[in-house]
mmCIF file of C-alpha atoms and ligand atoms in Angstrom:
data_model
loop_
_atom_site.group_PDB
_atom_site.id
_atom_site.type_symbol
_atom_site.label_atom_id
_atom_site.label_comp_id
_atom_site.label_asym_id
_atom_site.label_seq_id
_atom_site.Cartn_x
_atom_site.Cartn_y
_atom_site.Cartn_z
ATOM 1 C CA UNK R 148 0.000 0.000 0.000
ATOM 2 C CA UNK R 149 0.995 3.363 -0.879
ATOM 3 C CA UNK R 150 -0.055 6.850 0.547
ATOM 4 C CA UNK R 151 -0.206 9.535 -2.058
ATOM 5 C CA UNK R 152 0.269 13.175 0.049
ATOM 6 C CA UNK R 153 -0.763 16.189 -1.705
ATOM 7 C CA UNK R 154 1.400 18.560 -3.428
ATOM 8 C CA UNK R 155 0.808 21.251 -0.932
ATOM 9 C CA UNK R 156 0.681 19.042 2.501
ATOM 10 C CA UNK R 157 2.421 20.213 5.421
ATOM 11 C CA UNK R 158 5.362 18.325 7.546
ATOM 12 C CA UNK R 159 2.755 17.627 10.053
ATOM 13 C CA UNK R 160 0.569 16.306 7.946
ATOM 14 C CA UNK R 161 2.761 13.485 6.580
ATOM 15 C CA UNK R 162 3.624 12.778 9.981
ATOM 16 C CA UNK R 163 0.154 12.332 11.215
ATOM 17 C CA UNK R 164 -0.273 10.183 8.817
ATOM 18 C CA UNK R 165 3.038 7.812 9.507
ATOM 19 C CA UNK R 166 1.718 8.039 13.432
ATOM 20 C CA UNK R 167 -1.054 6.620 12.318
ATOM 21 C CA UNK R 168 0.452 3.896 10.117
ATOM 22 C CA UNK R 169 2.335 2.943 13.292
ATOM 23 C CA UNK R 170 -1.060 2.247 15.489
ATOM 24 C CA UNK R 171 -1.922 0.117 13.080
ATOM 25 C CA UNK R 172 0.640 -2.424 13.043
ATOM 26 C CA UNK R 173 2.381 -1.085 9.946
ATOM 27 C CA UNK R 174 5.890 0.447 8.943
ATOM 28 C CA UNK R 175 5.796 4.016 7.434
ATOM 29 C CA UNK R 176 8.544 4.854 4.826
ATOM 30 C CA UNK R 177 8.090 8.286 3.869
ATOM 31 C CA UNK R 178 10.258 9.181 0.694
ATOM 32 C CA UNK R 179 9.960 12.859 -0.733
ATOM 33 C CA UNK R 180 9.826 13.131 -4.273
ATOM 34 C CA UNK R 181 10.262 16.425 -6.347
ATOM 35 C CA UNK R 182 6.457 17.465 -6.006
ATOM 36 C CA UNK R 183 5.281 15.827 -3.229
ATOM 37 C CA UNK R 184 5.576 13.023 -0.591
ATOM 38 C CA UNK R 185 4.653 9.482 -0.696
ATOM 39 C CA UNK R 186 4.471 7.002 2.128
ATOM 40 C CA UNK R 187 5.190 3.378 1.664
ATOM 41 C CA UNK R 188 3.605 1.045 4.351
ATOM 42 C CA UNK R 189 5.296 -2.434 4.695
ATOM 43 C CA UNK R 190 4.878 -4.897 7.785
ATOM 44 C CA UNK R 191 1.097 -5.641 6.978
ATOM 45 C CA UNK R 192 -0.195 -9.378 6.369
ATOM 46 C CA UNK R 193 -3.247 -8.431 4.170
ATOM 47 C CA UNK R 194 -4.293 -5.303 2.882
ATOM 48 C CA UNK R 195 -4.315 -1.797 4.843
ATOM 49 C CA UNK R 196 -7.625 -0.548 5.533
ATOM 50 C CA UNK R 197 -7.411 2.130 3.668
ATOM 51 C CA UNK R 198 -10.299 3.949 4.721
ATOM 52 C CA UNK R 199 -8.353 4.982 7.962
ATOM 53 C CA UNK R 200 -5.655 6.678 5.961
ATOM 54 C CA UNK R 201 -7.058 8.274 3.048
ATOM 55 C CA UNK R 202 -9.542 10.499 5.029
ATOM 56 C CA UNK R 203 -6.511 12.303 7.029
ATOM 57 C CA UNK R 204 -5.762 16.021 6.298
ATOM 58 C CA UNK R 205 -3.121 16.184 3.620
ATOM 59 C CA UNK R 206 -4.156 12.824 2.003
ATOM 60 C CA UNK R 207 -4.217 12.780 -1.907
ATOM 61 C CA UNK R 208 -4.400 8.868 -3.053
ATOM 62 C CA UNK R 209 -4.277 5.848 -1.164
ATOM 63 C CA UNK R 210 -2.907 2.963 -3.812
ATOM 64 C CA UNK R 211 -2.730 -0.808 -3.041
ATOM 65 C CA UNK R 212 0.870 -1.720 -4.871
ATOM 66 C CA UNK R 213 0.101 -4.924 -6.678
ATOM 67 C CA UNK R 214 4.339 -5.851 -7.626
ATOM 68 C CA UNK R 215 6.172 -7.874 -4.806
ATOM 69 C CA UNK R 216 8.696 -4.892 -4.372
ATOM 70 C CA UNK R 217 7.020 -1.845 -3.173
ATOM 71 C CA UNK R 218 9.473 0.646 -1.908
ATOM 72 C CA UNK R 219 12.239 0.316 -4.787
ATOM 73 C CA UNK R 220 8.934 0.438 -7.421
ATOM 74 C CA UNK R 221 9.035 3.557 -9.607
ATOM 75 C CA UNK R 222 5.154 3.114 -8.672
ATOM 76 C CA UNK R 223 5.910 4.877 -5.092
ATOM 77 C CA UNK R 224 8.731 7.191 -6.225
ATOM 78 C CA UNK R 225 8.577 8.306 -9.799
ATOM 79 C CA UNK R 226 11.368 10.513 -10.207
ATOM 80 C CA UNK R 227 15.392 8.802 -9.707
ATOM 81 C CA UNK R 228 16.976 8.119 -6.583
ATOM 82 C CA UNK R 229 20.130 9.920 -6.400
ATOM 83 C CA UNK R 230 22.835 8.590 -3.800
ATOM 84 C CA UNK R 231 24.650 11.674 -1.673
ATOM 85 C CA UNK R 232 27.736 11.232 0.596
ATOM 86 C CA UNK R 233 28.179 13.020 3.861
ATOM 87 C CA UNK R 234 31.366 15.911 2.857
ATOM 88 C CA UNK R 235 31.661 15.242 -0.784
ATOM 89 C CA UNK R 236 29.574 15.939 -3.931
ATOM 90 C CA UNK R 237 29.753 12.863 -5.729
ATOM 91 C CA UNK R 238 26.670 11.326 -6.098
ATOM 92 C CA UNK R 239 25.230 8.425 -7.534
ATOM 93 C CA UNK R 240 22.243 8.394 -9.918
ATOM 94 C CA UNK R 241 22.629 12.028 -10.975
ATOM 95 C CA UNK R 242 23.817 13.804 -13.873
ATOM 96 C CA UNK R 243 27.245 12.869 -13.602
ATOM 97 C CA UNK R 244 28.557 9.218 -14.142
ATOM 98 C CA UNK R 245 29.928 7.899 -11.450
ATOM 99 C CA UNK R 246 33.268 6.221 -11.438
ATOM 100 C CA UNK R 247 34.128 3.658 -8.888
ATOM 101 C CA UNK R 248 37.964 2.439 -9.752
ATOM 102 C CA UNK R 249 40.481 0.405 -7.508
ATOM 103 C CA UNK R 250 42.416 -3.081 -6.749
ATOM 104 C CA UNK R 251 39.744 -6.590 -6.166
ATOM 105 C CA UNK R 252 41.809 -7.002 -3.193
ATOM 106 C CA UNK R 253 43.237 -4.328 -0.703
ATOM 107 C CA UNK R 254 47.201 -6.134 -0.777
ATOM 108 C CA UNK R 255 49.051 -3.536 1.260
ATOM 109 C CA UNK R 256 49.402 0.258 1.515
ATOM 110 C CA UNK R 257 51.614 0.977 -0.821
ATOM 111 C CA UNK R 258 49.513 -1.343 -3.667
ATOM 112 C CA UNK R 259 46.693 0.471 -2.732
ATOM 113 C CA UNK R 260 47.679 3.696 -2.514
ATOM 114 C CA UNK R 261 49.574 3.227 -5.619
ATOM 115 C CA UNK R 262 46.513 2.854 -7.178
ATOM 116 C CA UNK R 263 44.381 4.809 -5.592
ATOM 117 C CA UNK R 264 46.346 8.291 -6.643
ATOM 118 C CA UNK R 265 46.490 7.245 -10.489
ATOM 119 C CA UNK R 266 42.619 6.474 -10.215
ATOM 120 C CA UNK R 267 41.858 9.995 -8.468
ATOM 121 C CA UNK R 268 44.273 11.267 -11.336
ATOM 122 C CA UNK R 269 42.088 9.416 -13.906
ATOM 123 C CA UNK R 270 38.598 10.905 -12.526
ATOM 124 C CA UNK R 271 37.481 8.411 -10.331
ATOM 125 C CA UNK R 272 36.062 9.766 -7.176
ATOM 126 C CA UNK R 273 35.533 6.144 -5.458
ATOM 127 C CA UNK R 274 37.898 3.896 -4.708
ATOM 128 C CA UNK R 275 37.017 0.073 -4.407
ATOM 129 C CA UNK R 276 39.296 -2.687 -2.853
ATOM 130 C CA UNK R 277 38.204 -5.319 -0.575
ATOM 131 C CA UNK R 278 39.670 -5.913 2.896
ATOM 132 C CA UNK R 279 37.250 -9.275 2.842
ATOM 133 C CA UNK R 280 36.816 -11.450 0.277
ATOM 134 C CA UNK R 281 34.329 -13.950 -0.330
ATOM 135 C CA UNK R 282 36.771 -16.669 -2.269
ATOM 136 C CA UNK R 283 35.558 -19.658 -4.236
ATOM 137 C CA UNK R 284 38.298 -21.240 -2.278
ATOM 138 C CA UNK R 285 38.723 -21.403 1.502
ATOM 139 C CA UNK R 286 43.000 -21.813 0.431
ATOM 140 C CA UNK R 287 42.568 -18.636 -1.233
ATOM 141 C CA UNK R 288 43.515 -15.020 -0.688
ATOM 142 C CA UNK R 289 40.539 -14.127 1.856
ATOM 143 C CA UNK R 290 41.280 -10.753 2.297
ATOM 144 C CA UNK R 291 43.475 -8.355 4.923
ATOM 145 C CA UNK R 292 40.396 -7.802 7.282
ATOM 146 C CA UNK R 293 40.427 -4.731 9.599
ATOM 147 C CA UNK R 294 44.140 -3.636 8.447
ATOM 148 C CA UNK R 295 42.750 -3.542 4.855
ATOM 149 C CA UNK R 296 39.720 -1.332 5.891
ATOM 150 C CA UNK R 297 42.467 0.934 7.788
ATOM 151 C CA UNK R 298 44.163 1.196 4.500
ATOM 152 C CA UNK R 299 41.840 2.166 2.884
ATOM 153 C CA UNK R 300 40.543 4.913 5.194
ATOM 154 C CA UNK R 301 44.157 6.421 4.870
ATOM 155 C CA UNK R 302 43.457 6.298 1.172
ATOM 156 C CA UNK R 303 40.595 8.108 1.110
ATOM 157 C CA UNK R 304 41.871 10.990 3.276
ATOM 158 C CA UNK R 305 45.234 11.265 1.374
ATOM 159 C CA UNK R 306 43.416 11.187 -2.211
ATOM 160 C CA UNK R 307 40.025 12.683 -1.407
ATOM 161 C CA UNK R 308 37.766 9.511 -2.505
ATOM 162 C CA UNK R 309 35.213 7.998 -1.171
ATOM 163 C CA UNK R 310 35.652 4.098 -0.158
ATOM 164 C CA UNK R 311 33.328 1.383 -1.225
ATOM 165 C CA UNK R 312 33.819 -1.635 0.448
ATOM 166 C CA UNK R 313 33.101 -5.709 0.814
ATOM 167 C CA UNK R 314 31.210 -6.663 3.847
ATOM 168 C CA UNK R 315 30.225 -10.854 3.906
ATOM 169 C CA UNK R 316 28.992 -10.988 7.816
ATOM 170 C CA UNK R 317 27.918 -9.588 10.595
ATOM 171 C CA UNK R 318 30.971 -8.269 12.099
ATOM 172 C CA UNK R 319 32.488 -7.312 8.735
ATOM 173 C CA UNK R 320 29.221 -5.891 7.968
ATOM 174 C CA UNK R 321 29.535 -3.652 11.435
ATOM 175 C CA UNK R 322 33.324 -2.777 10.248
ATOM 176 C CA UNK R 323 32.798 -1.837 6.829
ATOM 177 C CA UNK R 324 30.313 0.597 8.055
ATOM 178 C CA UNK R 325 32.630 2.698 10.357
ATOM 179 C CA UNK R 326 35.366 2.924 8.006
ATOM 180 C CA UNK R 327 33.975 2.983 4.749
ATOM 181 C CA UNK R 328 31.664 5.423 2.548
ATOM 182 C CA UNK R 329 29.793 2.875 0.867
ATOM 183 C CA UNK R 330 28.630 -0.885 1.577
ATOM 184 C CA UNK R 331 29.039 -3.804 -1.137
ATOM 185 C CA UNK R 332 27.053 -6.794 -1.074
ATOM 186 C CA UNK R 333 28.312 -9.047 -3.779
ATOM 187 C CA UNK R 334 27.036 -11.576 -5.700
ATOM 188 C CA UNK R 335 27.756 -14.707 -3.690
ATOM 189 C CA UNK R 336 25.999 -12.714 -0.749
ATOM 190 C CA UNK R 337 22.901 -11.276 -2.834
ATOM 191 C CA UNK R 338 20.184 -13.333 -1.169
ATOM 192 C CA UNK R 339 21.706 -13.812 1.915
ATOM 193 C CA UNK R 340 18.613 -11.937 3.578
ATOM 194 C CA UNK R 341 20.378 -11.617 7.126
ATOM 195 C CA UNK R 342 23.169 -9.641 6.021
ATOM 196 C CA UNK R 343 20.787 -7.986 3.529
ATOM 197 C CA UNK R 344 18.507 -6.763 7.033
ATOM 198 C CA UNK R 345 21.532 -5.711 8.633
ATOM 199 C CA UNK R 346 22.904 -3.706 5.345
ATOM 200 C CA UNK R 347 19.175 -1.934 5.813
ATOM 201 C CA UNK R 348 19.572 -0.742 9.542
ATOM 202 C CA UNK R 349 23.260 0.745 8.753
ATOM 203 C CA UNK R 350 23.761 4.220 7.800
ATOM 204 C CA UNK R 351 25.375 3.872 4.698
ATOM 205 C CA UNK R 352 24.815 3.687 0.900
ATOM 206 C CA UNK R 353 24.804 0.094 0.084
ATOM 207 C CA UNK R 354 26.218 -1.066 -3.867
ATOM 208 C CA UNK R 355 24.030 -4.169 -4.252
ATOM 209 C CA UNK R 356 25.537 -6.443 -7.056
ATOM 210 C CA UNK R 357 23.307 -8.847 -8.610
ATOM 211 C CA UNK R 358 23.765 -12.489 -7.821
ATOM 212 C CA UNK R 359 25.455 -14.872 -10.926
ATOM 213 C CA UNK R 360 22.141 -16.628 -11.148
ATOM 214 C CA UNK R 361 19.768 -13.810 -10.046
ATOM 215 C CA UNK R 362 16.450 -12.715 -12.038
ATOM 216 C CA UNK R 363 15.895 -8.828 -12.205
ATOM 217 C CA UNK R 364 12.886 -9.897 -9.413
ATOM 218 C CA UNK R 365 14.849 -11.172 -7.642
ATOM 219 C CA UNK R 366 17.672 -8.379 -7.304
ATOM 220 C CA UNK R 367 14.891 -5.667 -6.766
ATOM 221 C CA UNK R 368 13.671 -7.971 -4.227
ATOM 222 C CA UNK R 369 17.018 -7.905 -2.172
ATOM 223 C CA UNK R 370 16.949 -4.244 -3.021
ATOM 224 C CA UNK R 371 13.650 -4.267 -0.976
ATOM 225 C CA UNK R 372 15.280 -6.082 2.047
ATOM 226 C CA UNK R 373 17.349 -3.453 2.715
ATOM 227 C CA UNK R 374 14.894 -0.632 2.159
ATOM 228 C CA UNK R 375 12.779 -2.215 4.439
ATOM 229 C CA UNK R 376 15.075 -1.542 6.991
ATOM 230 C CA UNK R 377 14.886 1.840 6.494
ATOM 231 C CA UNK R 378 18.172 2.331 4.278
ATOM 232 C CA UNK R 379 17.189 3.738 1.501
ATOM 233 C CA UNK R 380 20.428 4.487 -0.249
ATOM 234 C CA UNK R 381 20.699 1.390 -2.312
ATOM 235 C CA UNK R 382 22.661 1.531 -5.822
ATOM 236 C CA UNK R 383 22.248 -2.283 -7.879
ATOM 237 C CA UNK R 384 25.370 -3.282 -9.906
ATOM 238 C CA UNK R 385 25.216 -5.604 -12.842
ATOM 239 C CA UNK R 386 28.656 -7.651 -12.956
ATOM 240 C CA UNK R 387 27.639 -10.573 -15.340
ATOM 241 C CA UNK R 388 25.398 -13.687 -15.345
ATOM 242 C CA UNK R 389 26.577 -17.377 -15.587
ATOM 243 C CA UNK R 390 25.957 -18.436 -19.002
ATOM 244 C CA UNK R 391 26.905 -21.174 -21.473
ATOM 245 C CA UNK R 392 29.260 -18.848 -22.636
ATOM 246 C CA UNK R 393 33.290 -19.403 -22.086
ATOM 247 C CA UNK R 394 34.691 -16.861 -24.019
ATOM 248 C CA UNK R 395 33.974 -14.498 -20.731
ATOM 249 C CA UNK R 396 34.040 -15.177 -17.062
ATOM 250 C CA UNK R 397 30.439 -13.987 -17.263
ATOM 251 C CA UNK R 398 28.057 -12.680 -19.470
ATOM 252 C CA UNK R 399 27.479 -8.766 -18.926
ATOM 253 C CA UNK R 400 23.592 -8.652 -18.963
ATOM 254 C CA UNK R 401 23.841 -4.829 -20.386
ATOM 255 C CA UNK R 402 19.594 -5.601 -21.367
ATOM 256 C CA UNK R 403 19.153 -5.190 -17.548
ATOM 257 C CA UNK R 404 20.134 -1.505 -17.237
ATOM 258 C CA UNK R 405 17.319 -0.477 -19.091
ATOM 259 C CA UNK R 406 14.613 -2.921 -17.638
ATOM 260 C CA UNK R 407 16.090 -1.386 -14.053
ATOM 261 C CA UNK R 408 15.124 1.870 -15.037
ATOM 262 C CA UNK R 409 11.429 1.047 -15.881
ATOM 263 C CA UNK R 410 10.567 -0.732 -13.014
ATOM 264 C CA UNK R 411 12.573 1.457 -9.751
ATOM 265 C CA UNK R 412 13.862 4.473 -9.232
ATOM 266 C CA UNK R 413 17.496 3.079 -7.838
ATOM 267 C CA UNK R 414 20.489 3.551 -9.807
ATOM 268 C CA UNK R 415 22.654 0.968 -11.180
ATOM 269 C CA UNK R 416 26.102 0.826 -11.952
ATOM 270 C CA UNK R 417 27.822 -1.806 -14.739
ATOM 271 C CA UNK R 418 30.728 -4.163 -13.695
ATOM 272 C CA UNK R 419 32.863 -4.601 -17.218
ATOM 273 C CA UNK R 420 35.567 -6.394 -14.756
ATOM 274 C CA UNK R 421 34.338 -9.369 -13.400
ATOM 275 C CA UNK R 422 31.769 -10.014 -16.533
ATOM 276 C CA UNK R 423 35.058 -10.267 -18.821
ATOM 277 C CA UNK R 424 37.136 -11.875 -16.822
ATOM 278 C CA UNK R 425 40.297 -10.780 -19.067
ATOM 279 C CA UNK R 426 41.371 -7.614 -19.303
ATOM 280 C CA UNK R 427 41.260 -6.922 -22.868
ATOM 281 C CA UNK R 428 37.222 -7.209 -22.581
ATOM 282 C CA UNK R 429 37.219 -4.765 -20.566
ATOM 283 C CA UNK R 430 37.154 -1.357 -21.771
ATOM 284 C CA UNK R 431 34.440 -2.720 -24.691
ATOM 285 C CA UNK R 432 32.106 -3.767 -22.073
ATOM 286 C CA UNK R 433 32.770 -0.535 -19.655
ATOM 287 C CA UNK R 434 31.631 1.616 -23.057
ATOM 288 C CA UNK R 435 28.496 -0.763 -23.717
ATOM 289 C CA UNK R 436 27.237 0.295 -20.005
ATOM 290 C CA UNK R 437 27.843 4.060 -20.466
ATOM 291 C CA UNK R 438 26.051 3.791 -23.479
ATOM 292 C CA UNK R 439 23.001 1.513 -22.262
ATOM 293 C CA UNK R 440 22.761 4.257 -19.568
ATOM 294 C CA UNK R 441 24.624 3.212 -16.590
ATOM 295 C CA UNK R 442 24.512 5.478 -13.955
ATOM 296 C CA UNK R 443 28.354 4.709 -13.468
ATOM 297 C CA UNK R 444 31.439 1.760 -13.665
ATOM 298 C CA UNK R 445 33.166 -0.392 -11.204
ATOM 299 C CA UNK R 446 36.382 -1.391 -12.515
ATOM 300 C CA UNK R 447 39.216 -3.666 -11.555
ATOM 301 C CA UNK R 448 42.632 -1.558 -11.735
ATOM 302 C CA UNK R 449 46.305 -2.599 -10.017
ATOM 303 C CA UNK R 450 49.853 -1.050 -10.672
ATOM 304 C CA UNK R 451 51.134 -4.742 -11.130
ATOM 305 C CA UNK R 452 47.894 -7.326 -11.927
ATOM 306 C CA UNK R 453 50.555 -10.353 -12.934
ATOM 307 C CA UNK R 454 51.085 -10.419 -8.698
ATOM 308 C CA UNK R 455 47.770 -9.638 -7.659
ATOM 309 C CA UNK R 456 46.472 -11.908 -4.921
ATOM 310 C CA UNK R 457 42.716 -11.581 -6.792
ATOM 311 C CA UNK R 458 41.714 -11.261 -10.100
ATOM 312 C CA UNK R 459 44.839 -9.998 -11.662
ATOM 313 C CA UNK R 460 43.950 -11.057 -14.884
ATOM 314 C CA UNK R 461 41.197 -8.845 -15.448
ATOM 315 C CA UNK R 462 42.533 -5.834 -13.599
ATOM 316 C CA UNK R 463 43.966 -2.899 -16.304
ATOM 317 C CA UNK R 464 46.899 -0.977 -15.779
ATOM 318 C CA UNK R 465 46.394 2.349 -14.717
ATOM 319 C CA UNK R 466 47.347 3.658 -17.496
ATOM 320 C CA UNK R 467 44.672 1.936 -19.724
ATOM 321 C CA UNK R 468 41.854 2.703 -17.064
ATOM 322 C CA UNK R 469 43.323 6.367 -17.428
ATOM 323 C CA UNK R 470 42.495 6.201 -21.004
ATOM 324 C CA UNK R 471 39.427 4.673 -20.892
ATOM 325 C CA UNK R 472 38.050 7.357 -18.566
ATOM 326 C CA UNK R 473 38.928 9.726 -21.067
ATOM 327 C CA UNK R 474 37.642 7.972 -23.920
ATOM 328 C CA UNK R 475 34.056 7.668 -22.104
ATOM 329 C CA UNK R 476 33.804 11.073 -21.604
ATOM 330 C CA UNK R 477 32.517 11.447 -25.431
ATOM 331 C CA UNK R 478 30.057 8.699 -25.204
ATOM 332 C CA UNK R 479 29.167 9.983 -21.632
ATOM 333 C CA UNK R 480 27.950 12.989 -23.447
ATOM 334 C CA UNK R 481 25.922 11.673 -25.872
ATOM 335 C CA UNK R 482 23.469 9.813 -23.560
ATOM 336 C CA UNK R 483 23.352 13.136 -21.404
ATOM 337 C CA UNK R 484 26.054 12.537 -18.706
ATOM 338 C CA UNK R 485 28.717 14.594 -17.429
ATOM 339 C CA UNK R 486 32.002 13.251 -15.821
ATOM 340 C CA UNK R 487 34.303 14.651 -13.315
ATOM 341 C CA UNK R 488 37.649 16.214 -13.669
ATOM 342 C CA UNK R 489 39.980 16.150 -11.494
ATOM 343 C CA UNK R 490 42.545 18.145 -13.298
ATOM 344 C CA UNK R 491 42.999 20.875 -16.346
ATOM 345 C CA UNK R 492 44.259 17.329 -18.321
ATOM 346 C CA UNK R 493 41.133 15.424 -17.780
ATOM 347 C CA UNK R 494 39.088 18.503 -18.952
ATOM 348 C CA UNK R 495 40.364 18.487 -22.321
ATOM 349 C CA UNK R 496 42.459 20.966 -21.577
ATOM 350 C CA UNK R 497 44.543 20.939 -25.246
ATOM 351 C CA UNK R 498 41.216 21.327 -26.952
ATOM 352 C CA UNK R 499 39.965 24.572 -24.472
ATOM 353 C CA UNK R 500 43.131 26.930 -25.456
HETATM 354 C C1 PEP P 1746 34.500 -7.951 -6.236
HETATM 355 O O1 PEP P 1746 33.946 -6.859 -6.433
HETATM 356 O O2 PEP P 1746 35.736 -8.088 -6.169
HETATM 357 C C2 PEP P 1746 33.657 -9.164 -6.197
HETATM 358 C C3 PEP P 1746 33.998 -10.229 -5.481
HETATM 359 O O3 PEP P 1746 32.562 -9.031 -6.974
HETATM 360 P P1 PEP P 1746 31.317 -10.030 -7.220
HETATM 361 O O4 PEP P 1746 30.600 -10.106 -5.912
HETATM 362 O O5 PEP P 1746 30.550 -9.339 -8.289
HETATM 363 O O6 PEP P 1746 31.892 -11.349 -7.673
HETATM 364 MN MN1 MN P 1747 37.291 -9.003 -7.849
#
């Protein structure tokens, strides 16, 4: 059920009505929209009487939401949800692409900040790197733990980025929150509805990244987990689907982007990385998402992927994700999106004389 407010009602008004969600059993989710409030109720069995709501001062429309997924339906917020971050203006889902670049793994400091200054260099204003790592195999590389997410932290304050993270538990869920910016689910962990509950009581974004296997339902579904919980900062991330296909490690389901963008008002972000598997794929799938209308990237980038402990092989060099970020910036422009830059070079700055 949905509560419809009316383009002129008052503060009070909306929270009369949540008050009296409340009494009844229910949980209120109020989410302003560019005209006028709406009120998503969750918690209830059956349907809402909705008789008791649609009566109250400031009332418009009281809708019964027929789709399984209610708050991330464009049906109770029309216009898109744009991510903000507490003492920076990058966002996520507005006019500018966002650009989230870094190592799989975080290895050490001076890998990662390595690579973190020739990514801030190249226009990224996130930096990625995981300090745990949900491995295929318990004899692999599982990930520096709370040293990594101190790394990182260091990075962020010495190159001005914002830190997106890898949480797979509770306690690395609780950890990831207090140092980083920005809380990954990933794939492996997409249904796992306890950590997904937790993700939704923290206080920070949350990058969602579909599951190998996972319908679009079933993605906005674990979208609606966590905004159930009352975070409503949720970004999705498409980073490849298990095919019959071995040419890549997965196959980038680019047709998603758009069916995303009917159905919620979340953003969504493309993962060329760890759909190609190889580096050389790369690049070509990181332009298909800008172009299919990505709100951003998430790429794999190390100084010296033939050592990486993780995913080496489909890490570039900085120097090619340095290019690429410039190359973007035309096809960027012609589906209506800007791109940050950091410096006179990234600007174009030969062209502006
Ligand atoms: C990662 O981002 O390094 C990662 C493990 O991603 P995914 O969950 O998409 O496999
Ligand atoms: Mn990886």
């Amino acid at each position: 059920m949905l509560v419809l407010m009316n383009v002129n009602a008052t503060e009070e008004q909306t929270q009369a009505v949540c008050k009296r969600v409340e009494e009844m059993g229910y949980r209120p989710h109020p989410l302003p929209g560019a005209t006028r409030c709406a009120i998503g109720i969750t918690g209830n069995k059956g349907a809402v009487e909705a008789d008791a709501l649609s009566q109250l001062p400031g009332v418009a429309e009281v809708i019964a939401v027929s789709k399984p997924y209610k708050l991330v339906s464009r049906d109770m917020k029309a216009e898109d949800t744009i991510v903000r971050f507490e003492g920076s203006d990058a966002t996520i889902g507005g006019t500018e692409l966002a650009l989230m670049a870094g190592p799989c793994s975080v290895e050490s400091r001076d890998q990662l900040f390595r690579v973190a200054e020739a990514v801030a260099n190249s226009g990224a204003r996130f930096l990625r790197g995981g300090a745990f790592k949900p491995r295929t195999s318990p004899y692999a590389f599982q990930g520096m733990g709370e040293e990594g997410l101190e790394i990182l932290a260091a990075a962020r304050e010495a190159f001005g980025l914002l830190v997106v993270t890898e949480a797979v538990d509770h306690e690395s869920l609780a950890l990831v929150e207090q140092y980083g910016d920005m809380i990954q689910i990933g794939a492996r962990n997409m249904q796992n509805f306890a950590l997904l509950k937790l993700a939704g009581r923290a206080r920070k974004p949350v990058l969602l990244k579909r599951g190998m296997a996972a319908t679009l339902d079933e993605l906005l579904m674990a979208a609606e987990y966590v905004m159930s919980e009352g975070n409503y900062n949720v970004v999705l991330c498409e980073r490849g689907i298990r095919t019959f296909t071995d040419h890549t490690r997965n196959t980038l389901d680019v047709s998603i982007v758009p069916a995303v963008k009917k159905l919620t008002h979340l953003p969504i972000l493309v993962d060329p990385s760890h759909a190609a598997g190889k580096r050389d794929k790369v690049v070509p799938l990181a332009r298909a998402g800008v172009a299919v209308g990505a709100d951003g990237l998430i790429v794999e980038v190390h100084c010296d992927p033939d050592r990486a402990l993780s995913d080496g092989a489909q890490s570039l060099y900085p120097e090619q994700f340095d290019a690429m970020a410039q190359n973007l910036r035309g096809i960027a422009e012609l589906v209506g999106r800007t791109m940050y830059a950091p410096h006179p070079k990234a600007a174009g700055a030969g062209a502006a004389k």
